[in-house]
């Protein structure tokens, strides 16, 4: 199979979809890998590194997309890239279609086979291709929140761990999945007072055990979230329903009652955000004001740590990329239910029910798409 790796064009996105080690693995299996010139520079990977691993370098994105049977990316195609989509192409990347009707329609119109990292899900649960980026985003959410709580960044002027004789910052984490747990680890490690909310009592029991009582676990209800938001210096939203738009758990009314200079970080922004006032921002312009608070809603948070994130992403995605390349997408998805759940669209038809529901569209079963 011919596998293409284009340069990411999302603002301040410095990750790349494959490391040279990933390229070496795929070329060793007999596949051809074409990388756009400069695609890895943001992650400190040179064209020479890729060439030494067996890749071919192409000067522009058009040549990479046109040559490939499968495109492997980090972020969803932006409007400038929609013209590259075509019927005989497999696209394997983060898609978050439920938050992007224009991209969904472009994929359907082109007939592209679209497989989303974030909906690959084993029978045992979990999201193995989303987890490494969620872990990075969770840790970054606390770093960014701590920074923006400082007065020069527009915050309340609160130091997250406090000092002897002065209160620590109060941090509320909504959602106890991979991102929320990583955020809680970082916030507890920095000495903040932390509450974490989730709808799963077994998950809360697990967190209570591993943290040894160093944070407060609470069942997620609107009333309790509202009370916690009111007393928080930093609120981190990390709610995820695989393939669906994120529910709005923090309302505008809640935020209106927060103290001036409090900060809210929405990790769920790729899926539409879990705060009522959220809208996507970039690393170059990361925050905006809502009432007297600051919202941080960067849609590609792990892109701030590309050296770490690129390697973590390849570690997770490479076995699945190799499976698709070795067997073709139909055989690979038919033999692996986890990978099958990653299929969002094929031959102009949606196969992801939450995406179809988000836009009032029809969908077909993955099995039907694979058989067809």
PDB file of C-alpha atoms in Angstrom, residues 33-241:
ATOM      1  CA  UNK A  33       5.614   5.722   2.549  1.00  0.00           C
ATOM      2  CA  UNK A  34       5.583   9.221   1.068  1.00  0.00           C
ATOM      3  CA  UNK A  35       6.193  12.171   3.409  1.00  0.00           C
ATOM      4  CA  UNK A  36       5.716  15.827   2.539  1.00  0.00           C
ATOM      5  CA  UNK A  37       8.907  17.844   2.767  1.00  0.00           C
ATOM      6  CA  UNK A  38       9.229  19.457   6.182  1.00  0.00           C
ATOM      7  CA  UNK A  39       6.315  17.539   7.699  1.00  0.00           C
ATOM      8  CA  UNK A  40       8.346  16.470  10.730  1.00  0.00           C
ATOM      9  CA  UNK A  41      10.300  19.638  11.438  1.00  0.00           C
ATOM     10  CA  UNK A  42       7.923  20.812  14.159  1.00  0.00           C
ATOM     11  CA  UNK A  43       8.646  17.553  15.984  1.00  0.00           C
ATOM     12  CA  UNK A  44      12.396  17.875  15.312  1.00  0.00           C
ATOM     13  CA  UNK A  45      12.354  15.157  12.639  1.00  0.00           C
ATOM     14  CA  UNK A  46      14.189  16.020   9.426  1.00  0.00           C
ATOM     15  CA  UNK A  47      13.525  14.896   5.870  1.00  0.00           C
ATOM     16  CA  UNK A  48      16.865  13.087   6.063  1.00  0.00           C
ATOM     17  CA  UNK A  49      15.606  11.140   9.083  1.00  0.00           C
ATOM     18  CA  UNK A  50      12.622   9.973   7.058  1.00  0.00           C
ATOM     19  CA  UNK A  51      14.705   9.150   3.998  1.00  0.00           C
ATOM     20  CA  UNK A  52      17.065   7.043   6.114  1.00  0.00           C
ATOM     21  CA  UNK A  53      14.023   5.121   7.399  1.00  0.00           C
ATOM     22  CA  UNK A  54      12.893   4.327   3.856  1.00  0.00           C
ATOM     23  CA  UNK A  55      10.424   7.118   3.061  1.00  0.00           C
ATOM     24  CA  UNK A  56      10.222   9.108  -0.143  1.00  0.00           C
ATOM     25  CA  UNK A  57       9.964  12.883   0.200  1.00  0.00           C
ATOM     26  CA  UNK A  58       7.537  14.894  -1.931  1.00  0.00           C
ATOM     27  CA  UNK A  59       7.728  18.661  -2.114  1.00  0.00           C
ATOM     28  CA  UNK A  60       4.032  19.521  -1.823  1.00  0.00           C
ATOM     29  CA  UNK A  61       0.817  18.288  -0.265  1.00  0.00           C
ATOM     30  CA  UNK A  62      -0.935  17.691  -3.612  1.00  0.00           C
ATOM     31  CA  UNK A  63       1.661  15.098  -4.606  1.00  0.00           C
ATOM     32  CA  UNK A  64       1.378  13.292  -1.259  1.00  0.00           C
ATOM     33  CA  UNK A  65      -2.438  13.141  -1.267  1.00  0.00           C
ATOM     34  CA  UNK A  66      -2.637  12.183  -4.956  1.00  0.00           C
ATOM     35  CA  UNK A  67      -0.081   9.393  -4.650  1.00  0.00           C
ATOM     36  CA  UNK A  68      -1.469   7.741  -1.525  1.00  0.00           C
ATOM     37  CA  UNK A  69      -3.893   4.862  -1.087  1.00  0.00           C
ATOM     38  CA  UNK A  70      -4.091   5.822   2.597  1.00  0.00           C
ATOM     39  CA  UNK A  71      -3.444   9.196   4.185  1.00  0.00           C
ATOM     40  CA  UNK A  72      -2.317   9.129   7.811  1.00  0.00           C
ATOM     41  CA  UNK A  73      -2.711  12.461   9.619  1.00  0.00           C
ATOM     42  CA  UNK A  74      -2.930  13.961  13.074  1.00  0.00           C
ATOM     43  CA  UNK A  75      -5.785  16.456  12.739  1.00  0.00           C
ATOM     44  CA  UNK A  76      -8.936  16.487  10.654  1.00  0.00           C
ATOM     45  CA  UNK A  77      -8.668  17.889   7.093  1.00  0.00           C
ATOM     46  CA  UNK A  78      -9.259  21.628   7.047  1.00  0.00           C
ATOM     47  CA  UNK A  79     -11.371  23.220   4.269  1.00  0.00           C
ATOM     48  CA  UNK A  80      -8.219  23.830   2.203  1.00  0.00           C
ATOM     49  CA  UNK A  81      -7.658  20.063   2.198  1.00  0.00           C
ATOM     50  CA  UNK A  82     -11.201  18.951   1.349  1.00  0.00           C
ATOM     51  CA  UNK A  83     -10.371  19.037  -2.351  1.00  0.00           C
ATOM     52  CA  UNK A  84      -7.836  16.246  -1.825  1.00  0.00           C
ATOM     53  CA  UNK A  85     -10.528  13.799  -0.691  1.00  0.00           C
ATOM     54  CA  UNK A  86     -11.540  11.162  -3.214  1.00  0.00           C
ATOM     55  CA  UNK A  87     -13.436   7.897  -3.507  1.00  0.00           C
ATOM     56  CA  UNK A  88     -10.478   5.508  -3.603  1.00  0.00           C
ATOM     57  CA  UNK A  89      -8.749   7.030  -0.564  1.00  0.00           C
ATOM     58  CA  UNK A  90      -8.574   5.775   3.025  1.00  0.00           C
ATOM     59  CA  UNK A  91      -8.229   8.591   5.564  1.00  0.00           C
ATOM     60  CA  UNK A  92      -6.984   7.614   9.030  1.00  0.00           C
ATOM     61  CA  UNK A  93      -6.776  10.497  11.521  1.00  0.00           C
ATOM     62  CA  UNK A  94      -8.596  12.286  14.324  1.00  0.00           C
ATOM     63  CA  UNK A  95     -11.883  13.390  12.739  1.00  0.00           C
ATOM     64  CA  UNK A  96     -14.358  14.531  15.446  1.00  0.00           C
ATOM     65  CA  UNK A  97     -17.076  14.642  12.801  1.00  0.00           C
ATOM     66  CA  UNK A  98     -19.951  15.270  15.200  1.00  0.00           C
ATOM     67  CA  UNK A  99     -18.571  18.775  15.715  1.00  0.00           C
ATOM     68  CA  UNK A 100     -17.937  19.504  12.010  1.00  0.00           C
ATOM     69  CA  UNK A 101     -20.816  19.160   9.554  1.00  0.00           C
ATOM     70  CA  UNK A 102     -18.862  20.718   6.670  1.00  0.00           C
ATOM     71  CA  UNK A 103     -16.110  18.109   6.910  1.00  0.00           C
ATOM     72  CA  UNK A 104     -18.678  15.339   7.311  1.00  0.00           C
ATOM     73  CA  UNK A 105     -20.413  16.430   4.111  1.00  0.00           C
ATOM     74  CA  UNK A 106     -17.115  16.785   2.248  1.00  0.00           C
ATOM     75  CA  UNK A 107     -16.161  13.209   3.157  1.00  0.00           C
ATOM     76  CA  UNK A 108     -19.577  11.912   2.087  1.00  0.00           C
ATOM     77  CA  UNK A 109     -19.522  13.861  -1.178  1.00  0.00           C
ATOM     78  CA  UNK A 110     -16.050  12.528  -2.009  1.00  0.00           C
ATOM     79  CA  UNK A 111     -16.910   8.936  -1.045  1.00  0.00           C
ATOM     80  CA  UNK A 112     -13.737   8.718   1.078  1.00  0.00           C
ATOM     81  CA  UNK A 113     -13.294   5.861   3.540  1.00  0.00           C
ATOM     82  CA  UNK A 114     -12.844   7.760   6.802  1.00  0.00           C
ATOM     83  CA  UNK A 115     -11.522   5.972   9.897  1.00  0.00           C
ATOM     84  CA  UNK A 116     -11.276   8.036  13.087  1.00  0.00           C
ATOM     85  CA  UNK A 117      -8.643   7.458  15.734  1.00  0.00           C
ATOM     86  CA  UNK A 118     -11.021   8.659  18.442  1.00  0.00           C
ATOM     87  CA  UNK A 119     -13.702   6.005  17.822  1.00  0.00           C
ATOM     88  CA  UNK A 120     -11.451   2.916  17.631  1.00  0.00           C
ATOM     89  CA  UNK A 121     -12.692   1.021  20.677  1.00  0.00           C
ATOM     90  CA  UNK A 122     -12.040  -2.551  21.887  1.00  0.00           C
ATOM     91  CA  UNK A 123     -14.857  -4.688  23.327  1.00  0.00           C
ATOM     92  CA  UNK A 124     -13.304  -4.141  26.761  1.00  0.00           C
ATOM     93  CA  UNK A 125     -13.791  -0.377  26.433  1.00  0.00           C
ATOM     94  CA  UNK A 126     -11.305   2.447  26.361  1.00  0.00           C
ATOM     95  CA  UNK A 127     -10.096   4.512  23.422  1.00  0.00           C
ATOM     96  CA  UNK A 128      -6.515   3.372  22.743  1.00  0.00           C
ATOM     97  CA  UNK A 129      -5.755   5.898  19.992  1.00  0.00           C
ATOM     98  CA  UNK A 130      -7.250   8.840  21.873  1.00  0.00           C
ATOM     99  CA  UNK A 131      -5.753   7.969  25.254  1.00  0.00           C
ATOM    100  CA  UNK A 132      -2.162   9.197  24.687  1.00  0.00           C
ATOM    101  CA  UNK A 133      -3.338  12.597  23.448  1.00  0.00           C
ATOM    102  CA  UNK A 134      -5.896  12.779  26.255  1.00  0.00           C
ATOM    103  CA  UNK A 135      -3.137  12.148  28.777  1.00  0.00           C
ATOM    104  CA  UNK A 136      -1.040  14.946  27.296  1.00  0.00           C
ATOM    105  CA  UNK A 137      -4.023  17.318  27.102  1.00  0.00           C
ATOM    106  CA  UNK A 138      -4.921  16.559  30.712  1.00  0.00           C
ATOM    107  CA  UNK A 139      -1.466  17.431  31.954  1.00  0.00           C
ATOM    108  CA  UNK A 140      -1.295  20.519  29.745  1.00  0.00           C
ATOM    109  CA  UNK A 141      -4.697  21.719  30.928  1.00  0.00           C
ATOM    110  CA  UNK A 142      -3.324  22.199  34.438  1.00  0.00           C
ATOM    111  CA  UNK A 143      -0.108  23.845  33.223  1.00  0.00           C
ATOM    112  CA  UNK A 144      -2.071  26.252  31.027  1.00  0.00           C
ATOM    113  CA  UNK A 145      -4.671  26.844  33.721  1.00  0.00           C
ATOM    114  CA  UNK A 146      -1.974  27.625  36.281  1.00  0.00           C
ATOM    115  CA  UNK A 147      -0.311  30.049  33.862  1.00  0.00           C
ATOM    116  CA  UNK A 148      -3.525  31.875  32.984  1.00  0.00           C
ATOM    117  CA  UNK A 149      -4.489  32.205  36.641  1.00  0.00           C
ATOM    118  CA  UNK A 150      -1.531  34.571  37.041  1.00  0.00           C
ATOM    119  CA  UNK A 151      -2.246  38.283  36.786  1.00  0.00           C
ATOM    120  CA  UNK A 152      -0.013  38.987  33.740  1.00  0.00           C
ATOM    121  CA  UNK A 153      -2.066  36.420  31.802  1.00  0.00           C
ATOM    122  CA  UNK A 154      -5.346  38.003  32.891  1.00  0.00           C
ATOM    123  CA  UNK A 155      -6.167  35.654  35.764  1.00  0.00           C
ATOM    124  CA  UNK A 156      -7.066  36.097  39.426  1.00  0.00           C
ATOM    125  CA  UNK A 157      -3.465  36.232  40.533  1.00  0.00           C
ATOM    126  CA  UNK A 158      -3.672  32.871  42.309  1.00  0.00           C
ATOM    127  CA  UNK A 159      -0.752  30.474  42.720  1.00  0.00           C
ATOM    128  CA  UNK A 160      -2.034  26.934  42.235  1.00  0.00           C
ATOM    129  CA  UNK A 161      -0.253  25.328  45.243  1.00  0.00           C
ATOM    130  CA  UNK A 162      -0.582  28.370  47.482  1.00  0.00           C
ATOM    131  CA  UNK A 163       2.031  28.929  50.196  1.00  0.00           C
ATOM    132  CA  UNK A 164       2.048  28.182  53.941  1.00  0.00           C
ATOM    133  CA  UNK A 165      -0.727  30.149  55.590  1.00  0.00           C
ATOM    134  CA  UNK A 166      -2.541  30.870  52.286  1.00  0.00           C
ATOM    135  CA  UNK A 167      -5.243  28.789  50.587  1.00  0.00           C
ATOM    136  CA  UNK A 168      -4.338  26.567  47.670  1.00  0.00           C
ATOM    137  CA  UNK A 169      -6.209  27.089  44.405  1.00  0.00           C
ATOM    138  CA  UNK A 170      -9.433  25.102  44.058  1.00  0.00           C
ATOM    139  CA  UNK A 171      -9.514  22.962  40.895  1.00  0.00           C
ATOM    140  CA  UNK A 172     -12.625  21.201  39.581  1.00  0.00           C
ATOM    141  CA  UNK A 173     -12.179  18.437  36.998  1.00  0.00           C
ATOM    142  CA  UNK A 174     -15.334  17.303  35.192  1.00  0.00           C
ATOM    143  CA  UNK A 175     -14.924  13.839  33.687  1.00  0.00           C
ATOM    144  CA  UNK A 176     -12.661  11.101  35.024  1.00  0.00           C
ATOM    145  CA  UNK A 177     -11.485   9.456  31.816  1.00  0.00           C
ATOM    146  CA  UNK A 178      -7.906   9.517  30.562  1.00  0.00           C
ATOM    147  CA  UNK A 179      -7.786  13.316  30.204  1.00  0.00           C
ATOM    148  CA  UNK A 180      -9.534  14.064  33.494  1.00  0.00           C
ATOM    149  CA  UNK A 181      -7.417  11.598  35.428  1.00  0.00           C
ATOM    150  CA  UNK A 182      -4.226  13.059  33.959  1.00  0.00           C
ATOM    151  CA  UNK A 183      -5.443  16.550  34.845  1.00  0.00           C
ATOM    152  CA  UNK A 184      -6.157  15.424  38.398  1.00  0.00           C
ATOM    153  CA  UNK A 185      -2.675  13.871  38.679  1.00  0.00           C
ATOM    154  CA  UNK A 186      -1.081  17.131  37.547  1.00  0.00           C
ATOM    155  CA  UNK A 187      -3.236  19.341  39.786  1.00  0.00           C
ATOM    156  CA  UNK A 188      -2.701  17.173  42.857  1.00  0.00           C
ATOM    157  CA  UNK A 189       1.009  17.023  42.084  1.00  0.00           C
ATOM    158  CA  UNK A 190       1.158  20.813  41.978  1.00  0.00           C
ATOM    159  CA  UNK A 191      -0.496  21.018  45.387  1.00  0.00           C
ATOM    160  CA  UNK A 192      -3.966  22.277  44.460  1.00  0.00           C
ATOM    161  CA  UNK A 193      -7.213  21.327  46.203  1.00  0.00           C
ATOM    162  CA  UNK A 194      -8.921  19.070  43.654  1.00  0.00           C
ATOM    163  CA  UNK A 195     -12.448  17.770  43.125  1.00  0.00           C
ATOM    164  CA  UNK A 196     -13.173  15.357  40.270  1.00  0.00           C
ATOM    165  CA  UNK A 197     -16.645  14.516  38.962  1.00  0.00           C
ATOM    166  CA  UNK A 198     -17.871  11.528  36.971  1.00  0.00           C
ATOM    167  CA  UNK A 199     -21.080   9.539  36.437  1.00  0.00           C
ATOM    168  CA  UNK A 200     -19.358   6.193  37.123  1.00  0.00           C
ATOM    169  CA  UNK A 201     -19.178   5.208  40.778  1.00  0.00           C
ATOM    170  CA  UNK A 202     -16.704   2.352  40.068  1.00  0.00           C
ATOM    171  CA  UNK A 203     -14.418   4.855  38.348  1.00  0.00           C
ATOM    172  CA  UNK A 204     -14.625   7.207  41.325  1.00  0.00           C
ATOM    173  CA  UNK A 205     -13.841   4.335  43.699  1.00  0.00           C
ATOM    174  CA  UNK A 206     -10.788   3.516  41.593  1.00  0.00           C
ATOM    175  CA  UNK A 207      -9.571   7.124  41.686  1.00  0.00           C
ATOM    176  CA  UNK A 208     -10.158   7.385  45.416  1.00  0.00           C
ATOM    177  CA  UNK A 209      -8.002   4.294  45.871  1.00  0.00           C
ATOM    178  CA  UNK A 210      -5.112   5.316  43.620  1.00  0.00           C
ATOM    179  CA  UNK A 211      -4.995   8.882  44.959  1.00  0.00           C
ATOM    180  CA  UNK A 212      -5.218   7.758  48.571  1.00  0.00           C
ATOM    181  CA  UNK A 213      -7.656  10.484  49.533  1.00  0.00           C
ATOM    182  CA  UNK A 214      -5.559  13.331  48.079  1.00  0.00           C
ATOM    183  CA  UNK A 215      -8.529  14.511  46.032  1.00  0.00           C
ATOM    184  CA  UNK A 216     -12.298  14.581  46.471  1.00  0.00           C
ATOM    185  CA  UNK A 217     -14.296  12.299  44.179  1.00  0.00           C
ATOM    186  CA  UNK A 218     -17.931  13.213  43.506  1.00  0.00           C
ATOM    187  CA  UNK A 219     -20.828  11.920  41.450  1.00  0.00           C
ATOM    188  CA  UNK A 220     -21.626  14.259  38.586  1.00  0.00           C
ATOM    189  CA  UNK A 221     -24.952  16.050  39.007  1.00  0.00           C
ATOM    190  CA  UNK A 222     -25.881  19.519  37.730  1.00  0.00           C
ATOM    191  CA  UNK A 223     -26.417  20.824  41.250  1.00  0.00           C
ATOM    192  CA  UNK A 224     -23.064  19.612  42.578  1.00  0.00           C
ATOM    193  CA  UNK A 225     -21.170  20.785  39.490  1.00  0.00           C
ATOM    194  CA  UNK A 226     -22.742  24.233  39.811  1.00  0.00           C
ATOM    195  CA  UNK A 227     -21.677  24.474  43.451  1.00  0.00           C
ATOM    196  CA  UNK A 228     -18.116  23.358  42.678  1.00  0.00           C
ATOM    197  CA  UNK A 229     -17.769  25.748  39.736  1.00  0.00           C
ATOM    198  CA  UNK A 230     -18.764  28.659  41.992  1.00  0.00           C
ATOM    199  CA  UNK A 231     -15.898  28.000  44.410  1.00  0.00           C
ATOM    200  CA  UNK A 232     -13.297  27.095  41.785  1.00  0.00           C
ATOM    201  CA  UNK A 233     -10.302  29.050  40.589  1.00  0.00           C
ATOM    202  CA  UNK A 234      -9.765  26.590  37.719  1.00  0.00           C
ATOM    203  CA  UNK A 235     -12.354  24.360  36.014  1.00  0.00           C
ATOM    204  CA  UNK A 236     -11.213  21.653  33.591  1.00  0.00           C
ATOM    205  CA  UNK A 237     -13.809  20.044  31.319  1.00  0.00           C
ATOM    206  CA  UNK A 238     -12.843  16.603  30.028  1.00  0.00           C
ATOM    207  CA  UNK A 239     -16.159  14.945  29.214  1.00  0.00           C
ATOM    208  CA  UNK A 240     -16.233  12.571  26.241  1.00  0.00           C
ATOM    209  CA  UNK A 241     -18.930  10.428  24.649  1.00  0.00           C
TER     210      UNK A 241
END
